[in-house]
Short mmCIF file of C-alpha atoms in Angstrom, two decimals:
data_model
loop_
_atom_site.label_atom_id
_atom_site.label_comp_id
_atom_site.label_asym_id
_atom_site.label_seq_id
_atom_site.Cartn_x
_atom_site.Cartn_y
_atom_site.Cartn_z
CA UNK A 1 -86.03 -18.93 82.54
CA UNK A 2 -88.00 -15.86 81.42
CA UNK A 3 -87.07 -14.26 84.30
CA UNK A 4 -83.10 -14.82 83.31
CA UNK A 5 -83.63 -13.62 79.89
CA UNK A 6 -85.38 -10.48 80.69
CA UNK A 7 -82.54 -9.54 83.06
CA UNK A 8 -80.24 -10.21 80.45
CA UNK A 9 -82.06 -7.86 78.15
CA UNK A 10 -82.05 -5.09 80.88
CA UNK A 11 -78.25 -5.22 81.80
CA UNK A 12 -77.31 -5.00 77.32
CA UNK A 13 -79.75 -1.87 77.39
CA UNK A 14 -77.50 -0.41 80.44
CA UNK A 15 -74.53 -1.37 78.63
CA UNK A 16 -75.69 0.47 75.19
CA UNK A 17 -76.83 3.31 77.01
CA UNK A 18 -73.71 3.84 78.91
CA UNK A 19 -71.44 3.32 75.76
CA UNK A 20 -73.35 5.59 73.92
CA UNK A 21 -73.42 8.41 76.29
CA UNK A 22 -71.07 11.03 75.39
CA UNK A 23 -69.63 9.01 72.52
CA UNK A 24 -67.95 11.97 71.34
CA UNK A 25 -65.91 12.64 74.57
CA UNK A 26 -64.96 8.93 74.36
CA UNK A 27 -64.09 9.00 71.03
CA UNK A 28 -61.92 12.07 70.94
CA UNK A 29 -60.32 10.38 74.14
CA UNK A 30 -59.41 7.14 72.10
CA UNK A 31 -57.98 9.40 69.52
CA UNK A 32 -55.96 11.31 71.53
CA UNK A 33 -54.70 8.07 72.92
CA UNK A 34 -53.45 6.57 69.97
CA UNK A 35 -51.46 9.66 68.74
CA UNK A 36 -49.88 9.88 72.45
CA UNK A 37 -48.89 6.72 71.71
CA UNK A 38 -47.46 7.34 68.14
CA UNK A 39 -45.47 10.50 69.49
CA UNK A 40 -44.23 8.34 72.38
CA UNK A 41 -43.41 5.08 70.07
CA UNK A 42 -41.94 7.88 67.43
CA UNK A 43 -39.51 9.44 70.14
CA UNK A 44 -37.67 6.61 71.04
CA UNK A 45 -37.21 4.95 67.39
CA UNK A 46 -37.64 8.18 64.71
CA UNK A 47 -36.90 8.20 61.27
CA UNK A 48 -32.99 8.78 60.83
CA UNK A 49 -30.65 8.43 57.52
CA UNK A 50 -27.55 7.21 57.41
CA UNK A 51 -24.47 6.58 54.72
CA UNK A 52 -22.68 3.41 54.12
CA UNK A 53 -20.24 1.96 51.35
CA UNK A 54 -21.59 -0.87 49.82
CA UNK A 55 -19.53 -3.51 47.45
CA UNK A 56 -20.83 -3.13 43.69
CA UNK A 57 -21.20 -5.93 41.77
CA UNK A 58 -21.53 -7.04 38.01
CA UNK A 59 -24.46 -9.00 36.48
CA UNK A 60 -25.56 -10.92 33.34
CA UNK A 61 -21.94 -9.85 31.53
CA UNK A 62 -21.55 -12.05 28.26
CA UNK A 63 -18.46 -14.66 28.62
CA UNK A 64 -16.42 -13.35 25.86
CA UNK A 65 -16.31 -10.18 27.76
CA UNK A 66 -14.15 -8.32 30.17
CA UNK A 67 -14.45 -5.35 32.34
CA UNK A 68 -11.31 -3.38 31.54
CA UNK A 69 -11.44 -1.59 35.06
CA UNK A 70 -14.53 -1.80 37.75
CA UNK A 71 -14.92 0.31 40.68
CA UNK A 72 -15.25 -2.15 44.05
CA UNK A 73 -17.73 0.24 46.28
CA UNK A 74 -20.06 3.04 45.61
CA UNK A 75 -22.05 4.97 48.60
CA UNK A 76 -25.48 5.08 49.45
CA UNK A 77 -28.11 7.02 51.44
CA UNK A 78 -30.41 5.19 53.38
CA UNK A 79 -32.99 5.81 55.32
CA UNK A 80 -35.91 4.17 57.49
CA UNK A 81 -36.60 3.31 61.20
CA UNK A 82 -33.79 4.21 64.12
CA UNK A 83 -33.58 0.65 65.09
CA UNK A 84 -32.92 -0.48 61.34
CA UNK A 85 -30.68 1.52 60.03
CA UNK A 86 -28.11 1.05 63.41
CA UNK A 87 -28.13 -2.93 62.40
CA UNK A 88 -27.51 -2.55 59.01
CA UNK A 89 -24.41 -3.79 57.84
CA UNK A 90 -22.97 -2.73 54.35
CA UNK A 91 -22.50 -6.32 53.46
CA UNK A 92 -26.52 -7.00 53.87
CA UNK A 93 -26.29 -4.32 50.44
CA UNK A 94 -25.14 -5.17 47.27
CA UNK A 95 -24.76 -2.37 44.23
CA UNK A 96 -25.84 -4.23 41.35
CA UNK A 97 -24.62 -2.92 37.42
CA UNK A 98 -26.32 -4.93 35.01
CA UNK A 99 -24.31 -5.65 31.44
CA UNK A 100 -27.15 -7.66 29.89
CA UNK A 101 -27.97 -5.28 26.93
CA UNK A 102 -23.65 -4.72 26.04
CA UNK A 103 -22.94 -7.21 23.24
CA UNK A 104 -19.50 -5.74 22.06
CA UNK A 105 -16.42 -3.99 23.15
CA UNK A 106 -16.65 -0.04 24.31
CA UNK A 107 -16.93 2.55 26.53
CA UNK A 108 -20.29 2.71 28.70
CA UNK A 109 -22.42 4.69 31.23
CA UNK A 110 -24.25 2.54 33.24
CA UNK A 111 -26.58 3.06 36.20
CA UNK A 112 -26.14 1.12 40.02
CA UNK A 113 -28.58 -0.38 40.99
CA UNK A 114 -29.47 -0.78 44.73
CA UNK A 115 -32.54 -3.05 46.32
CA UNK A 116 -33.55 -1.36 49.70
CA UNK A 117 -33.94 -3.26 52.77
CA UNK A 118 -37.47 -3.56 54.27
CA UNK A 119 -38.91 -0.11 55.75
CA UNK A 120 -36.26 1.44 55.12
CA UNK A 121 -35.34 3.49 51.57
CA UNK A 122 -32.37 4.51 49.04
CA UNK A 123 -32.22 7.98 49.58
CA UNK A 124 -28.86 8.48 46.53
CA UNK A 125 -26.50 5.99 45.27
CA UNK A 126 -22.93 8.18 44.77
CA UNK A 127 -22.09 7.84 41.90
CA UNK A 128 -25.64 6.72 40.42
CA UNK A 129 -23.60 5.91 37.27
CA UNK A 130 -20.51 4.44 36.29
CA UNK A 131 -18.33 4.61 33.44
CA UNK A 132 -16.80 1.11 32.05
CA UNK A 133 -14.70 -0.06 29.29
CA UNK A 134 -15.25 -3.23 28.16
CA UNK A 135 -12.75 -5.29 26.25
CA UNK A 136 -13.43 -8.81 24.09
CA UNK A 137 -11.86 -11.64 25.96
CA UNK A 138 -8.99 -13.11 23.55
CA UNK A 139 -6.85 -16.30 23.81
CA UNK A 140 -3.20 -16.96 22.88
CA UNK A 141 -0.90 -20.00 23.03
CA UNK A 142 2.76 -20.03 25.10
CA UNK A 143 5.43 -22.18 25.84
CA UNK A 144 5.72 -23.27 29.18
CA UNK A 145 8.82 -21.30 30.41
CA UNK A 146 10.84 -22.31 33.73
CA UNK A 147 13.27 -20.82 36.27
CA UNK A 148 15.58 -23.33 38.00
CA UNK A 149 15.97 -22.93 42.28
CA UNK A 150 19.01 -24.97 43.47
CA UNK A 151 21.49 -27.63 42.13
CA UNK A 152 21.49 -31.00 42.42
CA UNK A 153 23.92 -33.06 44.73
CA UNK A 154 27.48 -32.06 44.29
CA UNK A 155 28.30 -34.62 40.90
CA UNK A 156 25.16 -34.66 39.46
CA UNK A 157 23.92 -32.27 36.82
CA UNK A 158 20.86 -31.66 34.71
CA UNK A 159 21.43 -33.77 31.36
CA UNK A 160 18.67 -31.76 29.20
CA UNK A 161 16.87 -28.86 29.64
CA UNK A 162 13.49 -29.48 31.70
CA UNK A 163 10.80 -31.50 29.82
CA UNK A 164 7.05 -30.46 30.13
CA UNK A 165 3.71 -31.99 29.47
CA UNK A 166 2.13 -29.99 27.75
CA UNK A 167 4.83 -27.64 26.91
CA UNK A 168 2.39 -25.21 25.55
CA UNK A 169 -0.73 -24.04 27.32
CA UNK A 170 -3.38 -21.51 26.27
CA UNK A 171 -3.73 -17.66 28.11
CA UNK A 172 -7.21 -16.34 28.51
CA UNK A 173 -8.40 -12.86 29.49
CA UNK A 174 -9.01 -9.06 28.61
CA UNK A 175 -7.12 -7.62 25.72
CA UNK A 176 -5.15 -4.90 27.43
CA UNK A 177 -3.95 -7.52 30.38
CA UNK A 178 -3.21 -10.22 27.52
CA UNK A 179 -0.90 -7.50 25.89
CA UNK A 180 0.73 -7.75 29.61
CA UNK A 181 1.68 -11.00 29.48
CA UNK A 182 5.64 -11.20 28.70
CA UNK A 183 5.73 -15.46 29.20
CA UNK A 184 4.52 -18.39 31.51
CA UNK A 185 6.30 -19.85 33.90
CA UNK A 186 7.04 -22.36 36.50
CA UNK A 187 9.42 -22.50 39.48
CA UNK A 188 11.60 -26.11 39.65
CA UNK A 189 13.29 -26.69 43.01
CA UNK A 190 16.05 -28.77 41.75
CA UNK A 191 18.04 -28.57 45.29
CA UNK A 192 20.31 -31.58 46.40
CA UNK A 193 18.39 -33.97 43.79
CA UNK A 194 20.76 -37.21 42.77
CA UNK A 195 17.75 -38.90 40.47
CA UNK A 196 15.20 -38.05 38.22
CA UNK A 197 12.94 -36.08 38.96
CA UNK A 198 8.91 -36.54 37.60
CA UNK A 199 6.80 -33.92 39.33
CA UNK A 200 2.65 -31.60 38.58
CA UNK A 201 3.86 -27.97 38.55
CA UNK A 202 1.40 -25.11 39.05
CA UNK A 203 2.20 -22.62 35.77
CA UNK A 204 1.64 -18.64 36.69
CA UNK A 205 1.60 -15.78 33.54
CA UNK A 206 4.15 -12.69 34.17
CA UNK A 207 5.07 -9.67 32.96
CA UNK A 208 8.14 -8.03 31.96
CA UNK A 209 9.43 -7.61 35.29
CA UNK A 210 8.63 -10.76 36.29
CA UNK A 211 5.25 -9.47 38.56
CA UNK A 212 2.54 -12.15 38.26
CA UNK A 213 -0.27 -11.09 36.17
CA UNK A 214 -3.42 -12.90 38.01
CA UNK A 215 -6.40 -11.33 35.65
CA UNK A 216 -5.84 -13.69 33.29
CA UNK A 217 -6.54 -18.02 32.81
CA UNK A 218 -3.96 -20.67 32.15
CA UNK A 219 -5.44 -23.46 30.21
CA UNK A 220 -4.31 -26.17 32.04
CA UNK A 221 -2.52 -24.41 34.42
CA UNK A 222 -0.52 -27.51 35.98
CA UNK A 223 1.85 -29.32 33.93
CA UNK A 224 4.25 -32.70 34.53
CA UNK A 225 7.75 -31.83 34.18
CA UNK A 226 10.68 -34.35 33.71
CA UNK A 227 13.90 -33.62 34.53
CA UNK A 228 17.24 -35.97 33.53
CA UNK A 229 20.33 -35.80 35.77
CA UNK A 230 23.54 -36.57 34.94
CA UNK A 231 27.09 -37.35 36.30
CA UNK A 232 29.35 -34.91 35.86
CA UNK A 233 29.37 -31.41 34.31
CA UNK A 234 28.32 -30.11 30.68
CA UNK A 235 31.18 -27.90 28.74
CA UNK A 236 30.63 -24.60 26.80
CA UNK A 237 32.51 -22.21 24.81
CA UNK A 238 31.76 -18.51 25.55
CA UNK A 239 32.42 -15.42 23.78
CA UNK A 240 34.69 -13.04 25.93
CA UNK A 241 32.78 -9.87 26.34
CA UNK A 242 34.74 -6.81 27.69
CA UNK A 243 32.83 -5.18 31.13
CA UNK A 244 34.20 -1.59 30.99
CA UNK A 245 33.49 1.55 33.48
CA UNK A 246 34.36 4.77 33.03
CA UNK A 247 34.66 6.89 30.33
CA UNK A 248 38.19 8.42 28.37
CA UNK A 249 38.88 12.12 28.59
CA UNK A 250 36.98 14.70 27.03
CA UNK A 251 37.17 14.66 23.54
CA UNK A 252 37.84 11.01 23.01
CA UNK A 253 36.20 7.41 22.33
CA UNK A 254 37.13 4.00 22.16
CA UNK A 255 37.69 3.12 18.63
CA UNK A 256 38.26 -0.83 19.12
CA UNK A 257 38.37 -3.42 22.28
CA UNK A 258 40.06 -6.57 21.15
CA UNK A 259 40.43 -10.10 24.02
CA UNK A 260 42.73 -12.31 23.75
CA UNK A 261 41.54 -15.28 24.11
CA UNK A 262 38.35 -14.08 22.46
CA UNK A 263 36.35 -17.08 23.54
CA UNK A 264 36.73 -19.72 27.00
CA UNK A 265 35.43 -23.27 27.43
CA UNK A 266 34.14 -23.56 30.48
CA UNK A 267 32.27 -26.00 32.35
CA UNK A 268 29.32 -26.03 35.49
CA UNK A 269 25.90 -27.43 36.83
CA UNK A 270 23.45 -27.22 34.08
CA UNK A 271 21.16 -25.10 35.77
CA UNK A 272 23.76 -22.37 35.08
CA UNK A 273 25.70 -23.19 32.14
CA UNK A 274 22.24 -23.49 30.32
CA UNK A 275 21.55 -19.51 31.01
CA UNK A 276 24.76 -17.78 30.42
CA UNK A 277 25.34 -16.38 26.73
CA UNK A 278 28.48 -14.87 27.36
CA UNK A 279 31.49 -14.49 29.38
CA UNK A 280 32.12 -11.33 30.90
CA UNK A 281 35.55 -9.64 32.47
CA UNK A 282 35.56 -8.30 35.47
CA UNK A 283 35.49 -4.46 35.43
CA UNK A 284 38.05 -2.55 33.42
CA UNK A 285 37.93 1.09 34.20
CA UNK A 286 38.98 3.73 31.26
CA UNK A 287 38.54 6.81 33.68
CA UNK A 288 40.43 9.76 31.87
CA UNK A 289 42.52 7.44 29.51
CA UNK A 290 43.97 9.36 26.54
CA UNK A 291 46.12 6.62 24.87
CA UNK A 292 45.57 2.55 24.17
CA UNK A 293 45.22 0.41 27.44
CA UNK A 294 46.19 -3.12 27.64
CA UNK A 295 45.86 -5.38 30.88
CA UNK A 296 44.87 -8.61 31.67
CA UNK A 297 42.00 -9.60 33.84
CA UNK A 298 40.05 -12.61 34.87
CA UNK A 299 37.00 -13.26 33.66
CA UNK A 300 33.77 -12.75 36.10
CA UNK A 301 32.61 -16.62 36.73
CA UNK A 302 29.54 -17.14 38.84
CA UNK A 303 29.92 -19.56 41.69
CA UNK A 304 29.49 -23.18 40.30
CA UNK A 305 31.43 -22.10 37.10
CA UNK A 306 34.67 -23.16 36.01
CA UNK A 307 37.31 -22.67 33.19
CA UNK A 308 38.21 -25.81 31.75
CA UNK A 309 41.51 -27.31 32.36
CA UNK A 310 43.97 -26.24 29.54
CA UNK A 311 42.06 -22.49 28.91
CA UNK A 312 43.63 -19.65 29.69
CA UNK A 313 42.64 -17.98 33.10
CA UNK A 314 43.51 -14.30 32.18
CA UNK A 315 42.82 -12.24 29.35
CA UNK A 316 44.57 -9.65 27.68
CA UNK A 317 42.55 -6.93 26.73
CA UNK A 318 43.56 -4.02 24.86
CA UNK A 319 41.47 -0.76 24.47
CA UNK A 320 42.18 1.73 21.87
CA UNK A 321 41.04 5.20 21.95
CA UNK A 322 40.99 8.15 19.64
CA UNK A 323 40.39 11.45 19.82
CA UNK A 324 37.25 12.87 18.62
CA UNK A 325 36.99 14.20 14.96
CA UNK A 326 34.69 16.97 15.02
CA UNK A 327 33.05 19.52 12.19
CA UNK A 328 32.86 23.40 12.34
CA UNK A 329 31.18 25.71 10.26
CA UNK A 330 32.70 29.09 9.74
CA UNK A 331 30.52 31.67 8.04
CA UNK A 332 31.87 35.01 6.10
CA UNK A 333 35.33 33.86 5.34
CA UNK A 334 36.43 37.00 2.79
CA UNK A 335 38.26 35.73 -0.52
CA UNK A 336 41.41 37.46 -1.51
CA UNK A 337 43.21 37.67 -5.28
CA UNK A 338 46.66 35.78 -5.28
CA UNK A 339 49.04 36.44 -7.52
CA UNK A 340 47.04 39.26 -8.91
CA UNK A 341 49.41 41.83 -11.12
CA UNK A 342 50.32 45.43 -9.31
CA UNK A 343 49.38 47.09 -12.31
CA UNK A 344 45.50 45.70 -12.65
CA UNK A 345 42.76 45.41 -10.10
CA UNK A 346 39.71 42.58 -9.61
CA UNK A 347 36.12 42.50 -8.38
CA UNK A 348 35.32 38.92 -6.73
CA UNK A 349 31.62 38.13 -6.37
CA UNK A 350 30.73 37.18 -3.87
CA UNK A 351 33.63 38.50 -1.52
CA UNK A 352 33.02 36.02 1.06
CA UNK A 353 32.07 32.53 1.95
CA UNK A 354 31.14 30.16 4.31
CA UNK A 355 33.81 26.66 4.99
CA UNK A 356 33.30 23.31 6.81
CA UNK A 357 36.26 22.14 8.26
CA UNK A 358 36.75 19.38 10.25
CA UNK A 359 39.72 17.78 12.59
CA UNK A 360 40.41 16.75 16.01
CA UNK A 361 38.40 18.14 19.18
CA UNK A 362 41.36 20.00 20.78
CA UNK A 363 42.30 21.44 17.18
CA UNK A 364 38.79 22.24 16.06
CA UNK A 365 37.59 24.34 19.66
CA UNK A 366 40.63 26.55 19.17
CA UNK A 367 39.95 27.04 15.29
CA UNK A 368 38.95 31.04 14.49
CA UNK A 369 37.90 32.10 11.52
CA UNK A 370 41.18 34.43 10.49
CA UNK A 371 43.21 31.02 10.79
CA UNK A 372 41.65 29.96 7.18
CA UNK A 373 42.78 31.78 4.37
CA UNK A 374 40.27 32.02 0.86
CA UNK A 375 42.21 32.89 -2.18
CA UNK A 376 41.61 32.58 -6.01
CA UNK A 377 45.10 32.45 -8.08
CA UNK A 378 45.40 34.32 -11.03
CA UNK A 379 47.31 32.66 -14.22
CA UNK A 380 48.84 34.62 -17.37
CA UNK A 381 45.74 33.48 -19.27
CA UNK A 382 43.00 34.93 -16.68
CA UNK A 383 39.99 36.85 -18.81
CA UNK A 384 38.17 39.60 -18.26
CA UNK A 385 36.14 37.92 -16.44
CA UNK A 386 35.28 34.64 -15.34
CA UNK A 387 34.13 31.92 -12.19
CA UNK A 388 36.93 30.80 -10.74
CA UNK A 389 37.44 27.89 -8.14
CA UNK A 390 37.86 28.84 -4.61
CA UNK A 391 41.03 27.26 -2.62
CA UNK A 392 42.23 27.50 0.84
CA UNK A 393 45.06 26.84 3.15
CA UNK A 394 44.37 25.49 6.64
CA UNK A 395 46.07 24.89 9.76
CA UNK A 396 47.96 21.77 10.21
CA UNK A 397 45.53 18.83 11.20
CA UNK A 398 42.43 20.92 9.83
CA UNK A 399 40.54 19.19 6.73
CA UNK A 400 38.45 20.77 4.19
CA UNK A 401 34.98 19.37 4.09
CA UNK A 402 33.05 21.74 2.17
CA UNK A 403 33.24 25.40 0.39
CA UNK A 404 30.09 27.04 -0.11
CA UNK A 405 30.00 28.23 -3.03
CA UNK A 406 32.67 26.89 -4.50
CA UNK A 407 33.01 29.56 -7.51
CA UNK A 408 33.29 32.87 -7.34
CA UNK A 409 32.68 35.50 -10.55
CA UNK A 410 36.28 37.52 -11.05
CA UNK A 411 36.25 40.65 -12.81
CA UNK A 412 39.33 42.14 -14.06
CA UNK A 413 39.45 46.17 -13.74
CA UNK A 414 42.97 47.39 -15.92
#
């Protein structure tokens, strides 16, 4: 056993010895080793940066607000290891704005925020900010409006306008897309129905040209309408309303349309009678006209309309026209004496004027100032000197409107 151990000793002195000799050579080897092996390693997976759109995001926004607009991406720098940054996806990102220190309505600059990946890093965020408007979220109340797709079976018609439950519901959302918000309304598909009809209805909010507006909440947004049929058709009595095209010849206008009958009963599927306020001709056109036009036309009926039985099918329409009165102004019209004695001479002050006239276009466009005449008459009992009212003679179909002035100062020199 001694003999084992003593061996032992001798072969961990060889060891030490040989480890230790040139330690330095060994160690500088081991060094050298390991950055061969970092260059190597660093060659074939180095350091790159890359850019990618990422989807931003809102946080911690208070429910009675609203975002007026948000921008849905921002761009980012990123950088880190070669085999990373290739397997990154922009939907393993998130830009992050956080709203938890707004409290009321305004404009705001606020900064994205974007969590890096492991070993790799956010080099920029473009844009780093972003400016918001936020709005208070308000509430209002409408009535449930409706739009009618079909008719019933041929016989049948709708007995009563469409009947909801609830038949007013509440609109949620952002001031400026509540202001949107012309009505709410639902679609009814009333085609080929012979019975009552009891049906849920999904309600959507539109604007003024019908578009849906979806940035807003319908409190409850599915109502039961009830709709009553009935056999036969319902009756109405229209106004006639003139359609007219056209216009009349220069330098005239339609002074009065008069229909005769001035109203129709007519008579039609529910669905259409219910909608139509008036009763329109077909087109009458007053191209060039310069004197009354009378003719009789049929009214413009939609398909399931009808004129009652007994109502007259054409109507006589007569459209007057008139020519255009017009005004002119013509400046520096000189005033003469009239009836002024041979033997005596006047000063008039001023010695001209300026007269408004008025009269028909075609009269009026040809009108020249030396056409008007501006006199003041003399009587036996005339003064020295004295204002005296001006008066004018026109042209046939010209009307005085105004003289400006209207006196003039005569002075008699005898």
């Amino acid at each position: 056993i001694w003999f084992l151990a003593d061996r032992g000793q001798q072969k961990m002195k060889e060891f030490k010895n040989w480890f230790l000799k040139n330690i330095d050579i060994k160690l500088l080897s081991l060094f050298l080793a390991i950055i061969l092996w970092l260059y190597i390693a660093g060659g074939e997976n180095p350091i790159v940066e890359n850019f990618i759109d990422i989807s931003l995001t809102q946080n911690n926004l208070s429910e009675d607000l609203a975002i007026k607009e948000f921008p849905t991406n921002v761009s980012i720098g990123i950088k880190g290891p070669k085999n990373i940054i290739n397997n990154i996806s922009s939907n393993q990102i998130n830009g992050i704005v956080n709203f938890s220190e707004i409290s009321k309505k305004g404009s705001y600059k606020l900064k994205v925020e974007v969590a890096a990946p492991k070993r790799t890093q956010i080099t920029r965020v473009i844009p780093s900010e972003i400016k918001v408007e936020v709005e208070r979220i308000l509430a209002k109340e409408a009535e449930v409006g409706y739009s009618l797709i079909g008719v019933p079976e041929k016989g049948y018609s709708l007995a009563d306008e469409p009947q909801f439950n609830p038949y007013m519901v509440k609109i949620i959302g952002a001031q400026s897309v509540l202001e949107s918000v012309k009505q709410t309304i639902c679609a009814i598909d009333i085609s080929g129905i012979k019975e009552d009809l009891s049906r849920k209805i999904k309600i959507k909010a539109v604007d003024v040209n019908g578009n849906e507006v979806k940035e807003v909440k319908i409190e409850p947004d599915i109502v039961e309408v009830s709709i009553s049929l009935t056999r036969g058709y319902p009756e109405k009595q229209l106004t006639v309303k003139t359609k007219i095209i056209g216009k009349p010849a220069p330098g005239y206008y339609i002074s009065e349309i008069l229909s005769n009958p001035d109203e129709i009963k007519i008579f039609g599927n529910y669905s259409k009678i219910s909608t139509i306020e008036f009763l329109e001709t077909i087109p009458i056109d007053v191209s060039g006209i310069t004197k009354t036009l009378s003719v009789k036309v049929p009214p413009a009926l939609e398909e399931g309309l009808n004129i009652v039985e007994g109502e007259v099918e054409l109507i006589e329409v007569t459209i007057q026209v008139k020519e255009v009165i017009i005004q002119k102004i013509l400046k520096n019209i000189s005033v003469v004496p009239k009836n002024l004695s041979p033997f005596v001479s006047c000063e008039i002050k001023p010695e001209v004027l300026d007269i408004t006239v008025e009269g028909k276009n075609i009269l009026i466009d040809k009108l020249k100032a030396e056409d008007i005449k501006a006199f003041v008459k003399f009587m036996d009992n005339f003064k020295v000197e004295q204002k005296v009212k001006v008066q004018v003679d026109l042209p046939e179909g010209i009307f005085l409107i105004k003289i400006e002035p209207e006196e003039v100062t005569v002075s008699i020199n005898k």
